[in-house]
């Protein structure tokens, strides 16, 4: 059966282990910690004499060197603490003697004892009196019945002679409904652990269970493919400015939809639209498996092409960094592209000749520039290499290049050059900067929120030849691009998806 797969067995087993561990933790918290417990630890066992058989050598002055019997003396700091969850009263000690506990220092003789208690527990000192049972004899120290609240403790600094450093030290005694037990050794600056070893083990086990379940969820890809996945092959052509978006969406679609192969072959908006029309006219079985992306609407003489509005693209005018202007009016841009301005100093810039770096006639980016900014076509081409004027009668050097990347590279390398590009690609290029138009920066956010009249923008269209079948790869891919996961890719690349509340208004 499918539900008996190895992944499901591991997941169910891990979940059951987590439930059992939780039950154990509840039992532990309800039963074990509520026992009365006294723990003890040796926080220091150090030589202060020069005749001690174990321990590091030391230097002595004063009483340590003059008092008899100090040649093999040692100091022990013994910490006694209530590490349970219930208070311990004086009548909880089960011994019949006056005192409550007995500390035995094997092979050593007690010479003196000092008792200390933490701040805020001064009341404990009233119990450390001979009348309450405090005293010592040989290697045995009698400790009174000291009441301790949870986490209370006191320390005994014991001066000893004879024996070795590290000789066993035991605390003898009993607690009603509880125990006396040794704790892990610690330095004087250490604090008692907040959780016991059992509690830590349970916490670790629960953490491991959660991590395993999370790994199973992440690594196991049982999610169904997006609704409307289709198999087959599809070619997407047209806009080079929008190509990075389509290339990434095509990869995502191929991962989400098994059996689909989407090829992206951009070579300009106009060329892509005309290629789609030619392929559609030659097709014998309705709509071909071709989608053409265009920066702006198709020509009016192609009635068979059906449009899909995908996004709003923002473009930018770019200049070489040697041209230190930040803003131009649309009137000045039009003068530049009519050839009326041949040197940047005419606009208050540096003494550099103007080089117009444009796109070829098939470019949708160029058509948007002409339609939205220039309100007319560009002047004739006058240079092949963008540097030398091939037509001596031309007022300014103007060249045409095949792609947005070529335009950006040439503008960045050529002093005095000006061109245009899709905004995201321009923003990431080095050696050039974008220009504001009439004081409006090329800002996607400002345009999306309706606070900017920046003119150099256009709707990105996806065209098909006629209406593709609903179950075709072309139809499925366009839905994925415009309304599905493709929206995130569109936004990541600096465009505004048409199928968002803001985009619907801009794409209307």
Coordinates of N, CA and C in Angstrom, one line a residue, residues 81-294:
X81 N 23.4 21.6 48.6 CA 22.4 22.4 48.0 C 21.1 21.6 47.9
X82 N 20.0 22.2 47.9 CA 18.7 21.6 47.6 C 18.4 21.7 46.1
X83 N 18.6 20.6 45.4 CA 18.4 20.7 44.0 C 17.1 20.0 43.5
X84 N 16.2 19.8 44.5 CA 14.9 19.3 44.1 C 13.9 20.4 43.9
X85 N 12.6 20.0 43.9 CA 11.6 21.0 43.7 C 10.8 21.3 44.9
X86 N 11.1 20.6 46.0 CA 10.4 20.8 47.3 C 11.3 21.3 48.4
X87 N 10.8 22.1 49.3 CA 11.5 22.5 50.4 C 11.9 21.4 51.4
X88 N 13.0 21.5 52.1 CA 13.4 20.5 53.1 C 13.4 21.2 54.4
X89 N 12.6 20.6 55.3 CA 12.5 21.1 56.7 C 13.5 20.4 57.6
X90 N 13.7 20.9 58.8 CA 14.6 20.2 59.7 C 14.2 18.8 60.1
X91 N 12.9 18.6 60.1 CA 12.4 17.3 60.5 C 12.3 16.3 59.3
X92 N 12.8 16.7 58.1 CA 12.9 15.8 57.0 C 14.1 15.0 57.0
X93 N 15.1 15.4 57.9 CA 16.3 14.6 58.0 C 16.0 13.3 58.8
X94 N 16.4 12.1 58.3 CA 15.9 10.9 58.9 C 16.9 10.3 60.0
X95 N 18.0 10.9 60.2 CA 19.0 10.4 61.2 C 18.4 10.5 62.6
X96 N 18.9 9.6 63.6 CA 18.5 9.7 64.9 C 19.3 10.7 65.7
X97 N 20.5 11.1 65.2 CA 21.4 12.0 65.9 C 20.8 13.4 65.8
X98 N 21.5 14.2 66.6 CA 21.1 15.7 66.7 C 21.3 16.3 65.3
X99 N 22.4 16.0 64.7 CA 22.7 16.6 63.4 C 22.0 15.9 62.3
X100 N 22.0 16.5 61.1 CA 21.3 15.9 60.0 C 22.1 15.1 59.0
X101 N 23.3 15.6 58.7 CA 24.2 14.9 57.7 C 25.6 14.8 58.3
X102 N 26.4 13.9 57.7 CA 27.7 13.6 58.1 C 28.6 13.6 56.9
X103 N 29.7 14.5 56.9 CA 30.7 14.5 55.9 C 31.9 13.7 56.3
X104 N 32.4 12.8 55.5 CA 33.5 12.0 55.9 C 34.7 12.2 54.9
X105 N 35.8 12.7 55.4 CA 37.0 13.0 54.6 C 38.0 11.9 54.8
X106 N 38.0 10.9 53.9 CA 38.8 9.7 54.0 C 40.3 10.1 54.2
X107 N 41.0 9.4 55.2 CA 42.4 9.5 55.4 C 42.9 10.9 55.8
X108 N 42.0 11.8 56.1 CA 42.4 13.1 56.5 C 41.8 13.5 57.9
X109 N 42.4 14.5 58.5 CA 41.9 14.9 59.8 C 41.5 16.4 59.7
X110 N 40.3 16.7 60.3 CA 39.7 18.0 60.2 C 40.4 18.9 61.2
X111 N 40.9 20.1 60.8 CA 41.5 21.0 61.7 C 40.6 22.3 62.0
X112 N 39.7 22.5 61.1 CA 38.8 23.7 61.3 C 37.8 23.8 60.2
X113 N 36.7 24.5 60.4 CA 35.6 24.6 59.5 C 35.0 26.0 59.5
X114 N 34.8 26.5 58.3 CA 34.1 27.8 58.1 C 32.9 27.6 57.3
X115 N 31.7 28.2 57.7 CA 30.5 28.1 57.0 C 30.1 29.4 56.3
X116 N 29.8 29.3 55.0 CA 29.3 30.5 54.3 C 28.0 30.2 53.6
X117 N 27.2 31.3 53.4 CA 25.9 31.1 52.7 C 25.7 32.3 51.7
X118 N 25.0 32.1 50.7 CA 24.8 33.1 49.7 C 24.0 34.3 50.2
X119 N 24.1 35.4 49.4 CA 23.4 36.6 49.8 C 21.9 36.4 49.9
X120 N 21.2 36.9 50.9 CA 19.8 36.7 51.0 C 19.4 35.5 51.8
X121 N 20.3 34.7 52.3 CA 20.0 33.5 53.1 C 20.7 33.6 54.5
X122 N 20.7 34.8 55.1 CA 21.4 35.0 56.4 C 20.7 34.1 57.5
X123 N 19.4 33.8 57.3 CA 18.7 33.0 58.3 C 19.3 31.6 58.5
X124 N 20.1 31.2 57.5 CA 20.6 29.8 57.6 C 21.7 29.8 58.7
X125 N 22.4 30.9 58.9 CA 23.6 30.9 59.8 C 23.1 30.5 61.2
X126 N 21.9 30.8 61.6 CA 21.4 30.5 62.9 C 21.4 29.0 63.2
X127 N 21.5 28.2 62.2 CA 21.5 26.7 62.4 C 22.8 26.1 62.6
X128 N 23.9 26.9 62.3 CA 25.2 26.3 62.4 C 25.8 26.7 63.8
X129 N 25.4 26.0 64.8 CA 25.9 26.1 66.1 C 26.1 24.7 66.7
X130 N 27.0 24.7 67.7 CA 27.2 23.4 68.4 C 26.0 22.8 69.0
X131 N 25.1 23.7 69.5 CA 23.9 23.2 70.1 C 23.0 22.6 69.0
X132 N 23.1 23.0 67.7 CA 22.3 22.4 66.7 C 23.0 21.2 66.1
X133 N 24.2 20.8 66.6 CA 24.8 19.6 66.1 C 26.1 19.8 65.3
X134 N 26.5 21.1 65.1 CA 27.7 21.4 64.3 C 28.9 21.0 65.1
X135 N 29.8 20.2 64.5 CA 31.0 19.8 65.2 C 31.8 18.8 64.3
X136 N 33.0 18.5 64.7 CA 33.9 17.6 64.0 C 34.7 16.8 64.9
X137 N 35.1 15.6 64.4 CA 36.0 14.7 65.2 C 36.7 13.8 64.2
X138 N 38.1 14.0 64.2 CA 38.9 13.2 63.3 C 38.6 13.6 61.9
X139 N 38.1 12.6 61.1 CA 37.8 12.9 59.7 C 36.3 13.0 59.4
X140 N 35.5 13.2 60.5 CA 34.1 13.3 60.4 C 33.6 14.7 60.8
X141 N 32.7 15.3 59.9 CA 32.1 16.6 60.2 C 30.6 16.4 60.3
X142 N 30.1 16.9 61.4 CA 28.7 16.8 61.7 C 28.0 18.1 61.2
X143 N 27.0 17.9 60.4 CA 26.3 19.1 59.8 C 24.9 19.1 60.3
X144 N 24.4 20.3 60.8 CA 23.1 20.4 61.5 C 22.0 20.1 60.5
X145 N 20.8 20.0 61.0 CA 19.6 19.9 60.2 C 19.1 21.3 59.7
X146 N 19.7 21.6 58.6 CA 19.5 23.0 58.0 C 18.3 22.9 57.0
X147 N 17.2 23.7 57.3 CA 16.1 23.8 56.3 C 16.6 24.5 55.1
X148 N 16.2 24.0 53.9 CA 16.6 24.6 52.7 C 15.4 24.7 51.7
X149 N 15.2 25.8 51.2 CA 14.2 26.0 50.1 C 14.8 25.5 48.8
X150 N 14.0 25.3 47.8 CA 14.6 24.8 46.5 C 15.6 25.9 46.0
X151 N 16.8 25.3 45.6 CA 17.9 26.1 45.0 C 18.7 26.8 46.1
X152 N 18.3 26.7 47.4 CA 19.2 27.2 48.5 C 20.4 26.3 48.6
X153 N 21.5 26.9 49.1 CA 22.7 26.1 49.3 C 23.5 26.8 50.4
X154 N 24.5 26.1 50.9 CA 25.5 26.6 51.8 C 26.8 25.9 51.5
X155 N 27.9 26.5 51.9 CA 29.3 26.0 51.6 C 30.0 25.8 52.9
X156 N 30.9 24.8 53.0 CA 31.7 24.5 54.1 C 33.2 24.5 53.6
X157 N 34.0 25.4 54.2 CA 35.4 25.4 53.9 C 36.1 24.7 55.0
X158 N 36.7 23.6 54.7 CA 37.3 22.7 55.7 C 38.8 22.6 55.6
X159 N 39.5 22.9 56.7 CA 40.9 22.8 56.8 C 41.3 21.4 57.3
X160 N 42.1 20.7 56.5 CA 42.4 19.3 56.8 C 43.9 19.1 56.8
X161 N 44.4 18.0 57.5 CA 45.8 17.6 57.4 C 45.8 16.1 57.2
X162 N 47.0 15.7 56.7 CA 47.2 14.3 56.4 C 46.4 13.9 55.2
X163 N 46.8 12.7 54.6 CA 46.1 12.2 53.5 C 46.5 12.9 52.2
X164 N 45.9 12.5 51.1 CA 46.2 13.0 49.8 C 45.1 14.0 49.3
X165 N 45.5 14.9 48.5 CA 44.5 15.7 47.7 C 43.7 14.8 46.8
X166 N 42.4 14.9 46.8 CA 41.6 14.0 46.0 C 41.1 12.8 46.7
X167 N 41.4 12.6 48.0 CA 40.9 11.4 48.7 C 39.4 11.5 48.7
X168 N 38.7 10.4 48.7 CA 37.2 10.4 48.6 C 36.6 11.2 49.8
X169 N 35.5 12.0 49.4 CA 34.7 12.7 50.3 C 33.3 12.3 50.2
X170 N 32.6 11.8 51.3 CA 31.3 11.3 51.2 C 30.4 12.1 52.1
X171 N 29.1 12.3 51.7 CA 28.1 12.9 52.6 C 27.1 11.8 52.9
X172 N 26.9 11.6 54.2 CA 26.1 10.5 54.7 C 24.9 11.1 55.4
X173 N 23.7 10.5 55.1 CA 22.5 10.9 55.7 C 21.3 10.6 54.9
X174 N 20.1 10.8 55.4 CA 18.9 10.5 54.7 C 17.9 11.6 54.7
X175 N 17.0 11.6 53.7 CA 15.9 12.6 53.6 C 14.6 11.9 53.4
X176 N 13.6 12.2 54.2 CA 12.3 11.6 54.0 C 11.7 11.8 52.6
X177 N 11.3 10.7 51.9 CA 10.8 10.8 50.6 C 11.8 11.5 49.6
X178 N 13.1 11.2 49.9 CA 14.0 11.8 49.0 C 15.4 11.1 49.1
X179 N 16.4 11.9 48.7 CA 17.8 11.2 48.7 C 18.8 12.3 48.8
X180 N 20.0 11.8 49.2 CA 21.2 12.6 49.3 C 22.2 12.1 48.2
X181 N 22.6 12.9 47.3 CA 23.4 12.3 46.2 C 24.5 13.3 45.8
X182 N 25.6 12.8 45.2 CA 26.7 13.6 44.7 C 26.3 14.3 43.4
X183 N 26.8 15.5 43.2 CA 26.6 16.2 41.9 C 27.9 16.3 41.2
X184 N 27.9 16.8 40.0 CA 29.1 16.9 39.2 C 30.0 18.0 39.9
X185 N 31.3 17.7 39.9 CA 32.3 18.6 40.5 C 32.3 19.9 39.7
X186 N 32.5 21.0 40.4 CA 32.5 22.3 39.7 C 33.5 23.2 40.4
X187 N 33.8 24.3 39.7 CA 34.7 25.3 40.3 C 33.8 26.2 41.2
X188 N 34.5 27.0 42.1 CA 33.7 27.9 42.9 C 32.8 28.8 42.2
X189 N 33.1 29.2 40.9 CA 32.3 30.2 40.2 C 31.2 29.5 39.4
X190 N 31.1 28.2 39.4 CA 30.1 27.5 38.6 C 28.8 27.6 39.4
X191 N 27.7 27.6 38.6 CA 26.3 27.5 39.2 C 25.7 26.1 39.0
X192 N 24.8 25.8 39.9 CA 24.1 24.5 39.7 C 23.4 24.5 38.4
X193 N 23.3 23.3 37.7 CA 22.6 23.2 36.5 C 21.2 23.5 36.6
X194 N 20.6 24.2 35.6 CA 19.2 24.5 35.7 C 18.3 23.3 35.5
X195 N 18.7 22.3 34.6 CA 18.0 21.1 34.4 C 18.9 19.9 34.7
X196 N 18.2 18.9 35.2 CA 18.9 17.7 35.5 C 19.4 17.0 34.2
X197 N 20.2 15.9 34.3 CA 20.6 15.2 33.1 C 19.4 14.6 32.4
X198 N 18.5 14.0 33.1 CA 17.3 13.4 32.5 C 16.5 14.4 31.7
X199 N 16.3 15.6 32.3 CA 15.6 16.6 31.6 C 16.3 17.0 30.3
X200 N 17.6 17.1 30.4 CA 18.4 17.5 29.2 C 18.3 16.4 28.1
X201 N 18.3 15.2 28.5 CA 18.2 14.1 27.5 C 16.8 14.1 26.8
X202 N 15.8 14.3 27.6 CA 14.4 14.4 27.0 C 14.3 15.6 26.0
X203 N 14.9 16.7 26.4 CA 14.9 17.9 25.5 C 15.6 17.6 24.2
X204 N 16.8 16.9 24.3 CA 17.5 16.6 23.1 C 16.8 15.6 22.3
X205 N 16.1 14.6 22.9 CA 15.4 13.6 22.1 C 14.2 14.3 21.4
X206 N 13.5 15.2 22.0 CA 12.4 15.9 21.4 C 12.9 16.8 20.2
X207 N 14.0 17.4 20.4 CA 14.6 18.3 19.4 C 15.0 17.4 18.1
X208 N 15.6 16.3 18.4 CA 16.0 15.4 17.3 C 14.7 14.9 16.5
X209 N 13.6 14.6 17.2 CA 12.4 14.2 16.6 C 11.9 15.3 15.7
X210 N 11.9 16.5 16.2 CA 11.4 17.7 15.4 C 12.2 17.9 14.1
X211 N 13.6 17.8 14.3 CA 14.5 18.0 13.2 C 14.3 16.9 12.1
X212 N 14.1 15.7 12.5 CA 13.9 14.6 11.6 C 12.6 14.8 10.8
X213 N 11.5 15.1 11.5 CA 10.2 15.4 10.8 C 10.3 16.5 9.9
X214 N 11.0 17.6 10.3 CA 11.2 18.8 9.4 C 12.0 18.4 8.1
X215 N 13.1 17.5 8.3 CA 13.8 17.1 7.2 C 13.0 16.3 6.2
X216 N 12.1 15.4 6.8 CA 11.3 14.6 5.9 C 10.3 15.5 5.1
X217 N 9.8 16.5 5.8 CA 8.8 17.4 5.0 C 9.6 18.1 4.0
X218 N 10.8 18.6 4.3 CA 11.5 19.4 3.3 C 12.1 18.6 2.1
X219 N 12.6 17.4 2.4 CA 13.3 16.7 1.4 C 12.3 15.8 0.6
X220 N 11.2 15.5 1.1 CA 10.3 14.7 0.4 C 9.3 15.6 -0.4
X221 N 9.4 15.5 -1.7 CA 8.6 16.3 -2.6 C 7.4 15.6 -3.1
X222 N 6.4 15.6 -2.2 CA 5.1 15.0 -2.6 C 4.1 16.0 -3.1
X223 N 4.5 17.3 -3.2 CA 3.5 18.3 -3.6 C 3.0 18.0 -5.0
X224 N 1.8 18.2 -5.3 CA 1.3 18.0 -6.6 C 1.7 19.1 -7.6
X225 N 1.8 18.8 -8.9 CA 2.3 19.8 -9.8 C 1.2 20.9 -9.9
X226 N 1.6 22.1 -10.3 CA 0.6 23.2 -10.5 C -0.5 22.8 -11.3
X227 N -1.7 23.3 -11.0 CA -2.9 23.0 -11.8 C -2.7 23.5 -13.2
X228 N -3.0 22.6 -14.2 CA -3.0 23.0 -15.6 C -1.6 22.7 -16.2
X229 N -0.8 21.9 -15.6 CA 0.5 21.5 -16.3 C 0.2 20.8 -17.6
X230 N 1.1 21.1 -18.5 CA 1.0 20.4 -19.9 C 2.3 19.9 -20.3
X231 N 2.3 18.9 -21.2 CA 3.5 18.4 -21.7 C 3.7 18.9 -23.1
X232 N 4.9 18.7 -23.7 CA 5.2 19.1 -25.0 C 6.4 20.1 -25.1
X233 N 6.5 20.8 -26.2 CA 7.5 21.8 -26.5 C 6.9 23.1 -26.8
X234 N 7.6 24.2 -26.4 CA 7.1 25.5 -26.6 C 8.3 26.4 -26.9
X235 N 8.2 27.3 -27.8 CA 9.3 28.3 -28.1 C 8.7 29.7 -27.7
X236 N 9.5 30.4 -26.9 CA 9.2 31.8 -26.6 C 10.2 32.7 -27.2
X237 N 9.8 33.6 -28.0 CA 10.6 34.5 -28.7 C 10.3 36.0 -28.4
X238 N 11.0 36.9 -29.1 CA 10.6 38.3 -29.0 C 11.6 39.1 -28.1
X239 N 11.0 39.8 -27.2 CA 11.8 40.9 -26.4 C 13.0 40.4 -25.7
X240 N 14.1 41.0 -26.0 CA 15.4 40.7 -25.3 C 15.4 41.4 -23.9
X241 N 14.7 42.5 -23.7 CA 14.6 43.1 -22.4 C 13.9 42.3 -21.4
X242 N 12.9 41.5 -21.8 CA 12.1 40.7 -20.9 C 12.6 39.3 -20.9
X243 N 13.6 39.0 -21.7 CA 14.2 37.6 -21.8 C 14.6 37.0 -20.4
X244 N 15.3 37.8 -19.6 CA 15.8 37.2 -18.3 C 14.6 36.7 -17.5
X245 N 13.5 37.4 -17.5 CA 12.3 36.9 -16.8 C 11.8 35.6 -17.3
X246 N 11.6 35.5 -18.7 CA 11.1 34.3 -19.3 C 12.0 33.1 -19.1
X247 N 13.3 33.4 -19.2 CA 14.2 32.3 -19.0 C 14.1 31.6 -17.6
X248 N 14.0 32.5 -16.6 CA 13.9 31.9 -15.3 C 12.5 31.2 -15.1
X249 N 11.4 31.8 -15.6 CA 10.1 31.2 -15.5 C 10.1 29.9 -16.2
X250 N 10.8 29.8 -17.4 CA 10.8 28.6 -18.1 C 11.5 27.5 -17.3
X251 N 12.5 27.8 -16.6 CA 13.2 26.8 -15.8 C 12.3 26.3 -14.6
X252 N 11.6 27.2 -14.0 CA 10.7 26.9 -12.9 C 9.5 26.0 -13.4
X253 N 9.0 26.4 -14.6 CA 7.9 25.6 -15.1 C 8.4 24.2 -15.4
X254 N 9.6 24.0 -16.0 CA 10.1 22.7 -16.3 C 10.3 21.8 -15.1
X255 N 10.7 22.5 -14.0 CA 10.8 21.7 -12.7 C 9.5 21.3 -12.1
X256 N 8.5 22.2 -12.3 CA 7.2 22.0 -11.7 C 6.3 21.0 -12.5
X257 N 6.5 21.1 -13.8 CA 5.7 20.3 -14.7 C 6.5 19.4 -15.6
X258 N 6.5 18.1 -15.2 CA 7.3 17.1 -15.9 C 6.8 16.9 -17.3
X259 N 7.8 16.8 -18.2 CA 7.4 16.6 -19.6 C 7.3 17.8 -20.4
X260 N 7.6 19.0 -19.9 CA 7.5 20.2 -20.6 C 8.9 20.8 -20.9
X261 N 9.0 21.2 -22.2 CA 10.3 21.8 -22.6 C 10.0 23.2 -23.2
X262 N 10.5 24.2 -22.6 CA 10.3 25.6 -23.0 C 11.6 26.2 -23.5
X263 N 11.7 26.5 -24.7 CA 12.9 27.1 -25.3 C 12.7 28.6 -25.4
X264 N 13.7 29.4 -24.9 CA 13.6 30.9 -25.0 C 14.6 31.3 -26.0
X265 N 14.1 32.0 -27.1 CA 15.0 32.5 -28.2 C 14.6 33.9 -28.5
X266 N 15.1 34.9 -27.7 CA 14.7 36.3 -28.0 C 15.6 36.9 -29.1
X267 N 15.0 37.7 -29.9 CA 15.8 38.5 -30.9 C 15.0 39.7 -31.3
X268 N 14.3 40.4 -30.3 CA 13.7 41.6 -30.6 C 12.2 41.5 -30.7
X269 N 11.5 42.5 -30.2 CA 10.0 42.4 -30.1 C 9.4 42.3 -31.5
X270 N 9.8 43.2 -32.4 CA 9.1 43.2 -33.7 C 9.4 42.0 -34.5
X271 N 10.7 41.5 -34.4 CA 11.1 40.3 -35.1 C 10.3 39.1 -34.5
X272 N 10.2 39.1 -33.2 CA 9.5 38.0 -32.6 C 8.0 37.9 -33.0
X273 N 7.3 39.1 -33.0 CA 5.9 39.1 -33.4 C 5.7 38.7 -34.9
X274 N 6.6 39.2 -35.7 CA 6.5 38.8 -37.2 C 6.8 37.3 -37.4
X275 N 7.7 36.8 -36.6 CA 8.0 35.4 -36.7 C 6.8 34.6 -36.3
X276 N 6.1 35.0 -35.2 CA 4.9 34.3 -34.8 C 3.9 34.3 -35.8
X277 N 3.7 35.5 -36.5 CA 2.7 35.6 -37.5 C 3.0 34.7 -38.7
X278 N 4.3 34.6 -39.1 CA 4.6 33.8 -40.2 C 4.5 32.3 -39.9
X279 N 4.8 31.9 -38.6 CA 4.7 30.5 -38.2 C 3.2 30.2 -38.1
X280 N 2.3 31.1 -37.7 CA 0.9 30.8 -37.6 C 0.3 30.7 -39.0
X281 N 0.7 31.5 -39.9 CA 0.1 31.4 -41.3 C 0.5 30.1 -42.0
X282 N 1.7 29.6 -41.6 CA 2.2 28.4 -42.2 C 1.7 27.1 -41.5
X283 N 1.2 27.3 -40.3 CA 0.7 26.1 -39.5 C -0.6 25.6 -40.2
X284 N -0.8 24.3 -40.1 CA -2.0 23.7 -40.7 C -3.0 23.3 -39.6
X285 N -2.5 23.3 -38.3 CA -3.4 22.8 -37.3 C -3.6 23.9 -36.2
X286 N -4.1 25.0 -36.6 CA -4.4 26.1 -35.6 C -3.2 26.8 -35.1
X287 N -3.3 27.0 -33.8 CA -2.3 27.9 -33.1 C -1.0 27.1 -32.9
X288 N 0.2 27.6 -33.4 CA 1.5 26.9 -33.2 C 2.0 27.1 -31.8
X289 N 2.9 26.2 -31.4 CA 3.5 26.3 -30.0 C 4.6 27.3 -30.0
X290 N 4.2 28.6 -30.2 CA 5.1 29.7 -30.2 C 4.4 30.9 -29.4
X291 N 5.2 31.5 -28.5 CA 4.7 32.7 -27.8 C 5.7 33.8 -28.1
X292 N 5.2 35.0 -28.5 CA 6.1 36.1 -28.7 C 5.9 37.2 -27.7
X293 N 7.0 37.6 -27.0 CA 6.9 38.7 -26.0 C 7.3 40.0 -26.7
X294 N 6.5 41.1 -26.4 CA 6.7 42.3 -27.1 C 6.6 43.5 -26.1

